[in-house]
């Protein structure tokens, strides 16, 4: 971004008060903000008491060598014990931890007592395979209970896991195995996705032929699909051979609060993924607290469902560690939302009586495109709270979500955070905040966020700039694995002493925060910085548009010209396109002002997305500027780019 701060174009006047009953019984009230403001470290020290420590910490934060933080440094705990055993010891062993739903329709229920036995067996198996405290274990799995068990087993013995999303290629897996220097890989023969068995083991076999993966001694393989697998004797072992015969008792050992818990690579939306390191005590404190506060979880009665893949940070923090630390009952679903039919998610919510549902804008927009009549066929009355994460949610999608999934009455919490932040940072509190569609609004109690301009001055209300975090937080990344310098350069060099998130944001007239997309994506048009998010939201607010991606393409007259790629809804795709394009350009001009009027609008069938569902604007920018495409390895489907290129008029 340059001199001029980000323009504030979008006006959103809709407000939704918390339901009275939720507010009256909310886990967290407005008082928490006061308390944390008065004594931030005292607030976090109190939240750390949600956990069971074998040695209670006496020091909350050591910030003597910033930005290398140490939280609860002299405390000791076992993360898996906190997520499993202590609930059994408290008499809740019969409570369901996981309702697993396989894509083909098979299902399985694990209580906390069963989970304790499974995790103990897996921990014993890893020990038998020679995994020692500190050894890294790569996990390349479908969304099945063994994946959660494997992660907790690693945590139990102090072996940091590195989960690699099961949709990644052998190359992506090899780079991540190499970077983390993993000693064991846990995988499955395959998993079910989009209606068929999709193999995983061949990618592991291939990855392990690549240089830099020689230190992998064993591959532990879960049988899920029963498909044929190649076998390397001495290296490969079946989960059912090795894990099943272990003792179901294992005494957890306590580790330092700063013991590494996991390495996780970022989604790669903006470039080469970064190996983010998270540690134990601070991470677990913040994910447990935020899961309690933002989702208002009542462990005795709620059924929680986060639809993310465990391969992403959302899955780590809000499928595995946060909910289980809080003793939640949750749903784990293996497949895609449209297998075998487009109502599958709603069917699952009906089946398990899900009360809290957490998903991503990309999925919400897909459901909008498929039509309101699909969720209407199911009983979604159990839902009492909805959450969103991963991208800015367009106000229109937010309202649709509340209306068609939440019966027009459940609060929607838009949660901003990153792999690097470990847990939710900016979000409404469902019992406190009057929500605004499209805005993450306020930093959580104990979190300090603001928006700065180029000169590192806080922007006044009503203006935009760069989102920064001004105080350390418990679940912050500790470094980029093996690369302290990149950690410093990426996050701590742009603004002295403050964490630079890489996202653009604005404060509205009430001081609430709106996320405006990646700083790298911000467009400069005739001297004004314009956010991709605002132009996209204006397009999506037109009834003919299902999804939009906007980029600034270099243009000699206006510096950058706004170029929009849109997916049209149902019948709009068949109408006269030239007329519609003109209408859409005028619609944006009316919503945001003439400065934001796109110079080109191109209807397309698909948009390029990362495997976590985020739009990859840099590739669209390459297209708009007639350049060769950059790195496409984290793309879901590289044929999408060919499709778009084919659809474009020959000139650029
Ligand atoms: P990379 O850092 O490798 O480019 P990534 O940033 O997509 O990948 P993640 O850590 O999975 O990797 O995503 C975090 C980013 O997602 C945030 O920085 C932000 O851009 C976006 N994001 C997440 N939640 C929200 C939200 N509620 N509103 C707006 N943007 C969000
Ligand atoms: Mg990022």
XYZ file of C-alpha atoms and ligand atoms in Angstrom:
684
model
C 0.000 0.000 0.000
C 1.255 3.511 -0.503
C 0.833 6.918 1.119
C -2.914 7.198 0.929
C -4.550 4.954 3.525
C -7.182 2.461 2.536
C -10.397 4.117 1.424
C -13.510 3.402 3.448
C -16.188 2.864 0.838
C -18.622 0.315 2.131
C -21.526 1.377 4.356
C -23.301 -1.378 6.200
C -26.103 -0.259 8.464
C -27.636 -3.569 9.542
C -27.216 -4.499 13.228
C -28.229 -7.635 15.124
C -28.519 -7.643 18.903
C -27.623 -10.825 20.823
C -30.693 -12.972 21.598
C -31.855 -12.144 25.137
C -31.619 -15.699 26.361
C -28.098 -16.180 25.066
C -27.017 -12.884 26.587
C -28.538 -13.794 29.949
C -26.679 -17.115 30.102
C -23.524 -16.210 28.207
C -20.213 -17.717 29.319
C -18.547 -14.349 28.909
C -20.039 -10.912 29.515
C -18.847 -7.380 28.829
C -17.047 -7.413 32.147
C -14.287 -9.559 30.625
C -13.149 -6.621 28.475
C -12.890 -4.421 31.569
C -11.052 -7.034 33.531
C -8.531 -7.676 30.751
C -8.015 -3.969 30.153
C -7.278 -3.400 33.817
C -4.774 -6.280 34.024
C -4.053 -8.068 30.775
C -1.494 -10.509 32.138
C -3.605 -11.186 35.205
C -6.487 -11.960 32.877
C -4.437 -14.537 30.963
C -3.021 -16.008 34.166
C -6.616 -16.588 35.222
C -7.480 -18.208 31.875
C -4.481 -20.539 32.258
C -6.247 -21.941 35.307
C -8.784 -23.535 32.955
C -6.054 -26.100 32.357
C -4.707 -28.764 34.676
C -1.019 -28.135 35.320
C 1.251 -30.596 37.027
C 3.285 -27.547 38.026
C 1.314 -24.302 38.149
C 3.065 -21.434 36.391
C 4.140 -18.505 38.547
C 5.296 -16.305 35.656
C 2.770 -15.299 32.995
C 4.879 -13.710 30.260
C 8.593 -13.391 29.670
C 8.981 -10.676 27.010
C 12.605 -9.908 27.803
C 13.754 -10.897 24.319
C 10.966 -9.677 22.026
C 9.470 -10.874 19.762
C 10.442 -14.280 21.160
C 7.763 -14.782 23.801
C 7.634 -17.259 26.647
C 4.251 -17.780 28.265
C 3.710 -19.563 31.572
C 7.342 -20.559 31.335
C 7.823 -22.330 34.655
C 4.540 -24.239 34.359
C 4.427 -27.876 33.294
C 1.526 -29.775 31.765
C 0.527 -32.515 29.365
C -1.693 -31.261 26.557
C -3.307 -34.642 25.814
C -4.084 -35.191 29.492
C -5.877 -31.844 29.430
C -7.874 -32.781 26.343
C -8.814 -36.287 27.413
C -7.895 -37.873 30.768
C -8.982 -35.087 33.048
C -12.528 -35.254 31.704
C -12.618 -38.976 32.454
C -11.217 -38.349 35.939
C -13.899 -35.730 36.494
C -16.575 -38.373 35.894
C -17.375 -37.492 32.274
C -15.893 -40.603 30.653
C -19.263 -41.539 29.167
C -19.744 -38.189 27.465
C -19.382 -38.370 23.690
C -16.213 -36.652 22.530
C -16.567 -37.357 18.814
C -19.519 -38.219 16.601
C -17.718 -39.360 13.488
C -19.578 -39.339 10.202
C -17.825 -40.944 7.241
C -18.594 -39.742 3.759
C -20.121 -43.084 2.663
C -22.478 -42.841 5.653
C -20.636 -45.031 8.167
C -20.534 -43.532 11.638
C -18.765 -44.102 14.907
C -18.998 -42.576 18.340
C -16.101 -42.139 20.748
C -16.668 -41.238 24.373
C -13.975 -39.512 26.390
C -13.174 -42.846 28.095
C -12.766 -44.535 24.703
C -10.688 -41.653 23.439
C -8.414 -42.013 26.466
C -7.843 -45.686 25.670
C -7.246 -45.033 21.965
C -4.821 -42.187 22.601
C -2.949 -44.267 25.198
C -2.591 -47.178 22.768
C -1.371 -44.901 20.006
C 1.114 -43.236 22.367
C 2.453 -46.649 23.380
C 2.744 -47.614 19.703
C 4.702 -44.482 18.848
C 7.051 -45.199 21.752
C 7.519 -48.745 20.486
C 8.410 -47.329 17.080
C 11.149 -45.353 18.793
C 9.527 -41.915 18.706
C 11.053 -39.810 21.466
C 10.195 -36.470 23.015
C 11.046 -33.763 20.512
C 10.953 -36.029 17.410
C 8.685 -34.645 14.688
C 5.877 -36.791 13.326
C 4.181 -35.969 10.019
C 0.455 -36.704 9.852
C -1.077 -37.067 6.376
C -4.585 -38.300 6.919
C -8.230 -38.133 5.920
C -10.732 -36.714 8.422
C -11.203 -39.791 10.596
C -11.016 -40.334 14.379
C -7.518 -41.868 14.113
C -6.252 -38.487 12.933
C -7.343 -36.832 16.167
C -6.015 -39.811 18.123
C -2.661 -39.579 16.326
C -2.294 -35.867 17.059
C -3.149 -36.346 20.722
C -0.788 -39.337 20.970
C 2.041 -37.156 19.651
C 1.154 -34.435 22.148
C 1.047 -37.014 24.908
C 4.644 -38.092 24.371
C 5.932 -34.621 23.521
C 6.594 -35.352 19.841
C 5.556 -32.271 17.821
C 3.262 -33.157 14.938
C 3.254 -31.609 11.522
C -0.122 -32.239 9.940
C -0.112 -31.983 6.171
C -3.514 -31.599 4.525
C -4.504 -34.891 2.871
C -5.296 -33.118 -0.396
C -1.701 -32.026 -0.913
C 0.546 -33.647 -3.487
C 3.579 -35.835 -2.861
C 5.791 -32.819 -3.573
C 4.091 -30.607 -1.013
C 4.259 -33.455 1.497
C 7.953 -34.065 0.787
C 8.859 -30.397 1.292
C 7.039 -30.336 4.616
C 8.567 -33.653 5.793
C 11.968 -32.317 4.849
C 11.523 -28.896 6.429
C 10.373 -30.375 9.752
C 12.807 -33.327 9.517
C 10.054 -35.802 10.428
C 10.983 -39.275 11.703
C 7.647 -41.036 11.303
C 4.715 -40.461 8.962
C 1.194 -41.405 10.025
C -1.143 -41.914 7.083
C -4.001 -44.045 5.779
C -4.529 -46.156 2.683
C -6.977 -43.467 1.642
C -10.100 -41.556 2.563
C -13.494 -40.900 1.040
C -13.941 -37.649 -0.834
C -16.510 -36.575 -3.393
C -18.113 -39.993 -3.489
C -15.090 -42.225 -3.966
C -12.047 -43.640 -2.228
C -9.114 -41.362 -2.729
C -5.657 -42.804 -2.104
C -3.139 -41.258 0.301
C -0.444 -43.886 0.733
C 0.984 -43.582 -2.825
C 1.747 -39.909 -2.182
C 3.658 -40.882 0.966
C 5.586 -43.556 -0.949
C 6.464 -41.027 -3.604
C 7.336 -38.275 -1.117
C 9.749 -40.625 0.627
C 11.750 -41.107 -2.576
C 12.585 -37.371 -2.542
C 15.880 -36.108 -1.141
C 15.641 -34.755 2.390
C 13.134 -37.338 3.614
C 15.679 -40.059 4.478
C 15.181 -39.666 8.209
C 11.684 -41.120 8.068
C 12.035 -44.534 9.714
C 8.444 -45.702 9.761
C 5.142 -45.127 8.058
C 2.170 -46.011 10.240
C -0.839 -46.764 8.046
C -4.494 -46.735 9.078
C -6.788 -48.939 7.018
C -9.723 -46.780 6.024
C -10.785 -47.580 2.462
C -9.269 -51.039 2.031
C -7.684 -50.079 -1.277
C -4.468 -51.796 -2.396
C -1.259 -50.278 -1.109
C 2.393 -50.773 -1.929
C 4.325 -51.984 1.082
C 7.927 -51.318 2.084
C 8.899 -54.051 4.541
C 10.617 -52.806 7.640
C 9.370 -49.273 7.096
C 5.610 -49.562 6.744
C 3.452 -50.817 9.588
C -0.312 -51.153 9.878
C -2.052 -49.200 12.602
C -4.252 -52.242 13.340
C -1.147 -54.418 13.829
C 0.852 -52.078 15.991
C -1.643 -49.873 17.811
C -4.359 -52.419 18.548
C -2.143 -54.756 20.540
C -0.823 -52.028 22.870
C -1.863 -51.515 26.449
C -4.675 -48.993 26.728
C -2.968 -47.374 29.660
C -0.275 -44.783 29.373
C 0.856 -42.391 32.077
C 1.180 -38.915 30.609
C 4.389 -37.065 31.335
C 4.387 -33.331 31.998
C 6.323 -31.038 29.656
C 7.385 -27.422 29.941
C 4.750 -24.908 28.883
C 7.059 -23.855 26.048
C 7.587 -27.411 24.770
C 6.815 -27.467 21.005
C 3.341 -28.854 20.342
C 3.179 -28.648 16.565
C 4.487 -27.175 13.367
C 1.903 -26.191 10.794
C 2.468 -24.656 7.392
C 0.319 -21.672 6.395
C -2.156 -22.082 3.567
C 0.137 -20.590 0.952
C -2.374 -18.051 -0.301
C 0.246 -15.364 -0.788
C 3.344 -17.435 -1.521
C 5.611 -20.105 -0.076
C 4.102 -21.636 3.090
C 5.764 -20.850 6.397
C 6.303 -23.533 9.067
C 4.613 -21.970 12.047
C 5.718 -23.227 15.468
C 3.257 -23.423 18.350
C 4.046 -24.491 21.888
C 1.965 -26.012 24.673
C 0.716 -23.978 27.648
C -0.039 -20.624 26.048
C -1.537 -22.203 22.947
C -3.866 -24.463 24.905
C -4.870 -21.626 27.230
C -5.954 -19.385 24.378
C -7.714 -22.004 22.271
C -9.622 -23.250 25.327
C -10.570 -19.724 26.378
C -11.608 -18.558 22.912
C -13.620 -21.709 22.268
C -15.427 -21.093 25.576
C -15.936 -17.368 24.969
C -16.629 -17.061 21.241
C -18.742 -20.212 20.893
C -20.308 -19.919 24.345
C -19.807 -23.662 24.727
C -21.865 -25.476 27.344
C -20.133 -28.881 27.402
C -23.104 -30.727 28.938
C -25.618 -29.732 26.289
C -23.957 -28.377 23.167
C -22.966 -30.301 20.062
C -20.194 -28.418 18.332
C -19.176 -28.804 14.703
C -16.264 -27.159 12.963
C -16.290 -28.196 9.303
C -12.631 -27.344 8.622
C -10.055 -29.981 7.773
C -7.668 -30.894 10.590
C -4.910 -30.087 8.112
C -5.570 -26.381 8.687
C -5.070 -24.370 11.830
C -8.837 -24.103 12.259
C -8.945 -27.874 12.573
C -6.049 -27.924 15.038
C -7.509 -25.263 17.298
C -11.260 -25.800 16.937
C -11.590 -29.511 16.175
C -8.792 -30.932 18.262
C -7.357 -28.759 21.021
C -9.979 -26.134 21.940
C -13.131 -28.286 22.005
C -11.460 -31.292 23.610
C -9.735 -29.159 26.267
C -13.224 -27.912 27.097
C -14.783 -31.388 27.218
C -17.054 -30.683 24.254
C -19.124 -33.148 22.249
C -18.340 -32.576 18.597
C -18.968 -33.810 15.086
C -16.139 -34.927 12.807
C -17.109 -35.300 9.159
C -14.882 -36.918 6.580
C -16.182 -35.675 3.280
C -17.331 -32.774 1.160
C -20.558 -30.791 1.655
C -22.065 -32.082 -1.600
C -21.509 -35.821 -1.284
C -23.715 -37.621 -1.995
C -26.062 -34.617 -2.187
C -25.889 -30.875 -1.636
C -27.798 -31.080 1.635
C -25.267 -33.327 3.345
C -24.111 -30.810 5.948
C -27.659 -29.904 6.910
C -28.522 -33.571 7.169
C -25.614 -34.028 9.600
C -26.726 -31.040 11.690
C -30.200 -32.541 11.866
C -28.884 -36.019 12.703
C -26.665 -34.987 15.620
C -28.607 -31.951 16.790
C -25.629 -29.662 16.201
C -26.000 -26.472 18.228
C -22.874 -24.550 17.186
C -21.557 -24.617 13.634
C -18.286 -23.091 12.425
C -17.408 -22.910 8.727
C -15.812 -20.739 6.014
C -17.207 -18.053 3.677
C -16.264 -20.092 0.614
C -18.618 -22.855 1.768
C -21.380 -20.415 2.623
C -21.142 -18.843 -0.842
C -21.274 -22.296 -2.450
C -24.435 -23.111 -0.487
C -25.977 -19.789 -1.519
C -25.268 -20.686 -5.124
C -26.900 -24.111 -4.736
C -30.083 -22.466 -3.480
C -32.103 -21.712 -0.347
C -34.415 -24.664 -0.891
C -31.687 -27.170 0.009
C -31.155 -26.223 3.686
C -34.904 -25.610 3.948
C -35.489 -29.359 3.617
C -33.774 -30.074 6.941
C -34.530 -29.405 10.575
C -31.835 -26.973 11.650
C -33.675 -25.783 14.754
C -30.978 -27.136 17.108
C -28.557 -24.436 15.931
C -28.016 -21.551 18.321
C -24.743 -20.056 17.115
C -22.897 -19.803 13.789
C -19.278 -18.911 13.106
C -17.195 -17.963 10.076
C -13.452 -17.997 9.449
C -10.868 -17.951 6.694
C -11.672 -14.948 4.533
C -13.607 -11.745 4.880
C -17.262 -12.729 4.756
C -19.282 -10.587 2.366
C -22.211 -8.967 4.200
C -24.644 -10.651 1.793
C -23.225 -14.091 2.599
C -23.321 -13.294 6.338
C -27.001 -12.343 6.133
C -27.813 -15.427 4.055
C -26.054 -17.630 6.636
C -28.024 -16.119 9.524
C -31.286 -16.212 7.561
C -31.190 -19.633 5.911
C -29.049 -21.664 8.303
C -29.688 -19.761 11.508
C -33.466 -19.291 11.085
C -32.963 -15.538 11.102
C -32.211 -15.587 14.812
C -28.855 -17.179 15.659
C -25.894 -14.858 16.107
C -23.120 -15.094 13.510
C -19.580 -14.575 14.783
C -17.026 -13.605 12.153
C -13.687 -14.669 13.630
C -10.422 -13.212 12.383
C -7.200 -15.049 13.079
C -4.315 -16.822 11.341
C -2.131 -19.914 11.547
C 0.348 -17.582 13.219
C -2.037 -16.363 15.916
C -2.996 -19.935 16.894
C -6.417 -18.906 18.184
C -9.198 -16.431 17.479
C -8.137 -12.800 17.963
C -10.894 -10.541 16.666
C -14.532 -11.562 16.914
C -17.848 -10.518 18.367
C -18.830 -12.164 21.661
C -22.230 -13.754 20.991
C -23.820 -12.676 24.258
C -22.400 -9.165 24.223
C -21.799 -7.710 20.783
C -24.470 -6.277 18.494
C -23.162 -7.819 15.290
C -22.580 -6.149 11.925
C -22.648 -8.307 8.778
C -19.140 -8.509 7.335
C -17.191 -7.283 10.336
C -15.066 -9.157 12.889
C -15.535 -6.020 15.010
C -13.590 -6.232 18.263
C -10.407 -7.722 19.659
C -11.237 -10.375 22.242
C -10.600 -9.659 25.915
C -6.835 -9.837 26.508
C -6.012 -9.148 22.836
C -4.754 -5.812 21.535
C -5.299 -5.009 17.850
C -5.379 -1.783 15.903
C -5.039 -0.314 12.418
C -2.012 1.753 11.402
C -1.177 3.971 8.451
C 2.111 3.964 6.520
C 3.805 6.096 9.160
C 2.779 3.693 11.922
C 0.162 6.095 13.302
C -3.145 4.680 14.459
C -5.783 5.580 11.917
C -8.818 7.508 13.154
C -12.261 5.885 13.142
C -13.635 5.817 9.619
C -10.265 5.072 7.932
C -8.288 2.082 6.797
C -4.703 0.819 6.860
C -2.727 -2.154 8.165
C -3.956 -4.518 10.846
C -1.428 -4.968 13.672
C -1.390 -6.681 17.043
C 0.189 -4.461 19.620
C 0.713 -6.827 22.560
C 1.933 -10.424 22.715
C -0.764 -13.095 23.203
C -0.539 -16.617 24.654
C -1.074 -18.647 21.455
C 1.216 -16.522 19.285
C 3.621 -18.315 16.991
C 7.013 -18.653 18.631
C 8.964 -18.569 15.362
C 9.040 -19.936 11.834
C 10.483 -23.417 12.211
C 14.231 -23.255 11.652
C 14.126 -19.678 10.387
C 14.110 -17.004 13.093
C 15.201 -14.415 10.549
C 12.176 -15.004 8.339
C 10.017 -14.763 11.463
C 11.499 -11.352 12.253
C 11.364 -10.118 8.668
C 7.829 -11.274 7.918
C 5.998 -10.146 11.034
C 8.101 -7.782 13.118
C 10.041 -5.533 10.752
C 7.247 -3.513 9.130
C 6.235 -1.741 12.372
C 8.657 -1.522 15.276
C 7.517 -3.649 18.214
C 4.216 -4.625 16.645
C 3.050 -7.763 14.882
C 2.188 -7.076 11.240
C -0.573 -9.439 10.159
C -0.356 -8.793 6.404
C -4.046 -7.918 6.199
C -5.649 -4.575 5.391
C -8.371 -3.366 7.722
C -10.429 -0.324 8.564
C -12.086 1.059 11.654
C -15.670 2.152 11.159
C -17.225 5.156 12.862
C -17.776 3.105 16.035
C -14.138 1.974 16.048
C -15.088 -1.577 14.983
C -12.614 -3.474 12.801
C -13.428 -4.627 9.266
C -10.971 -6.883 7.437
C -10.308 -5.698 3.903
C -8.171 -8.461 2.384
C -4.449 -8.994 2.013
C -2.207 -5.977 1.947
C -0.569 -7.509 -1.150
C -3.945 -7.466 -2.894
C -4.941 -3.860 -2.168
C -5.526 -1.882 -5.371
C -4.232 1.576 -6.119
C -6.675 3.427 -8.365
C -6.108 7.080 -9.270
C -4.269 7.709 -6.024
C -6.736 5.818 -3.827
C -6.121 2.514 -2.102
C -9.156 0.371 -2.640
C -9.841 -2.915 -0.944
C -10.557 -6.029 -2.971
C -12.978 -7.152 -0.268
C -15.220 -4.103 -0.539
C -15.543 -4.342 -4.319
C -16.184 -8.083 -4.073
C -18.839 -7.558 -1.414
C -20.550 -4.953 -3.580
C -20.613 -7.419 -6.481
C -21.918 -10.255 -4.305
C -24.710 -7.988 -3.082
C -26.136 -8.079 -6.639
C -28.669 -10.912 -6.986
C -26.974 -12.283 -10.136
C -23.555 -12.789 -8.538
C -22.655 -15.846 -6.499
C -18.988 -15.144 -6.028
C -16.480 -12.491 -7.019
C -12.719 -12.015 -7.027
C -11.256 -8.621 -7.699
C -7.688 -7.635 -8.601
C -5.880 -4.491 -9.597
C -4.252 -4.837 -13.020
C -1.565 -2.362 -13.985
C -2.935 0.356 -16.212
C -1.021 3.392 -17.521
C -3.886 5.822 -16.920
C -5.223 4.953 -13.492
C -2.129 3.140 -12.085
C -4.294 0.097 -11.565
C -7.548 -0.823 -13.197
C -10.064 -2.849 -11.245
C -10.631 -6.188 -12.870
C -13.373 -8.452 -11.499
C -13.950 -12.151 -12.083
C -17.491 -13.204 -11.212
C -19.383 -16.444 -10.944
C -23.000 -15.860 -11.877
C -25.920 -17.418 -10.052
C -28.176 -19.975 -11.716
C -30.186 -18.342 -14.488
C -28.019 -15.213 -14.703
C -25.350 -17.338 -16.370
C -27.625 -17.738 -19.409
C -28.731 -14.117 -19.838
C -27.185 -11.539 -22.162
C -23.757 -11.003 -20.614
C -22.856 -7.595 -22.019
C -25.924 -6.035 -20.510
C -25.366 -7.721 -17.180
C -21.729 -6.628 -17.071
C -22.784 -3.015 -17.554
C -25.391 -3.413 -14.861
C -22.835 -4.879 -12.452
C -20.350 -2.078 -13.091
C -23.049 0.473 -12.354
C -24.142 -1.466 -9.293
C -20.629 -1.248 -7.808
C -20.419 2.455 -8.649
C -23.708 3.006 -6.864
C -22.719 0.961 -3.812
C -19.185 2.245 -3.346
C -18.760 5.295 -5.578
C -17.496 5.770 -9.131
C -13.836 5.321 -8.125
C -14.513 1.638 -7.381
C -16.273 0.884 -10.678
C -14.488 -2.103 -12.226
C -13.060 -1.419 -15.648
C -13.489 -5.059 -16.611
C -15.861 -7.713 -15.362
C -15.354 -11.235 -16.594
C -17.949 -13.926 -15.907
C -16.147 -17.227 -15.237
C -17.226 -20.719 -14.219
C -14.743 -21.166 -11.363
C -12.254 -19.170 -9.317
C -8.768 -20.336 -8.349
C -8.715 -21.308 -4.683
C -6.242 -22.742 -2.241
C -7.069 -26.112 -0.804
C -8.465 -24.374 2.250
C -10.925 -22.553 -0.011
C -9.368 -19.103 -0.225
C -9.368 -17.144 -3.444
C -5.853 -16.795 -4.880
C -5.947 -13.307 -6.301
C -2.296 -13.207 -7.291
C -3.002 -15.780 -10.027
C -5.902 -13.725 -11.324
C -3.638 -10.701 -11.333
C -1.164 -12.689 -13.447
C -3.998 -13.344 -15.895
C -5.291 -9.779 -15.892
C -1.802 -8.539 -16.670
C -1.103 -11.255 -19.253
C 1.747 -12.684 -17.232
C 2.879 -16.211 -16.794
C 1.255 -17.813 -13.738
C 3.153 -17.884 -10.455
C 3.358 -20.814 -8.017
C 0.217 -22.941 -8.316
C 1.175 -25.809 -5.992
C -1.294 -24.920 -3.244
C -4.165 -24.556 -5.718
C -7.064 -27.015 -5.416
C -7.396 -27.606 -9.084
C -4.923 -26.161 -11.535
C -7.248 -26.800 -14.482
C -9.341 -23.887 -13.161
C -6.685 -21.502 -14.407
C -6.719 -23.043 -17.895
C -10.487 -22.816 -17.912
C -10.386 -19.124 -17.039
C -7.703 -18.405 -19.609
C -9.781 -20.128 -22.281
C -12.877 -18.132 -21.360
C -11.143 -14.805 -21.680
C -11.270 -12.653 -24.758
C -7.994 -13.028 -26.655
C -6.651 -9.589 -25.783
C -5.981 -8.552 -22.192
P -0.193 -17.612 3.593
O 0.115 -16.869 4.873
O 0.725 -18.754 3.357
O -0.396 -16.718 2.422
P -2.924 -17.822 4.565
O -2.685 -16.454 5.127
O -4.108 -18.025 3.690
O -1.625 -18.342 3.798
P -3.975 -18.914 7.028
O -3.143 -18.703 8.224
O -4.725 -20.181 6.903
O -3.023 -18.859 5.763
O -5.036 -17.757 6.883
C -5.027 -16.574 7.639
C -5.569 -15.449 6.790
O -6.919 -15.707 6.411
C -5.632 -14.119 7.487
O -4.395 -13.452 7.467
C -6.701 -13.390 6.649
O -6.154 -12.901 5.444
C -7.669 -14.498 6.321
N -8.761 -14.541 7.316
C -8.992 -15.471 8.249
N -10.120 -15.227 8.933
C -10.625 -14.076 8.442
C -11.793 -13.285 8.734
N -12.666 -13.631 9.651
N -11.960 -12.149 8.016
C -11.089 -11.781 7.077
N -9.990 -12.488 6.737
C -9.758 -13.628 7.411
Mg -1.035 -15.648 6.001
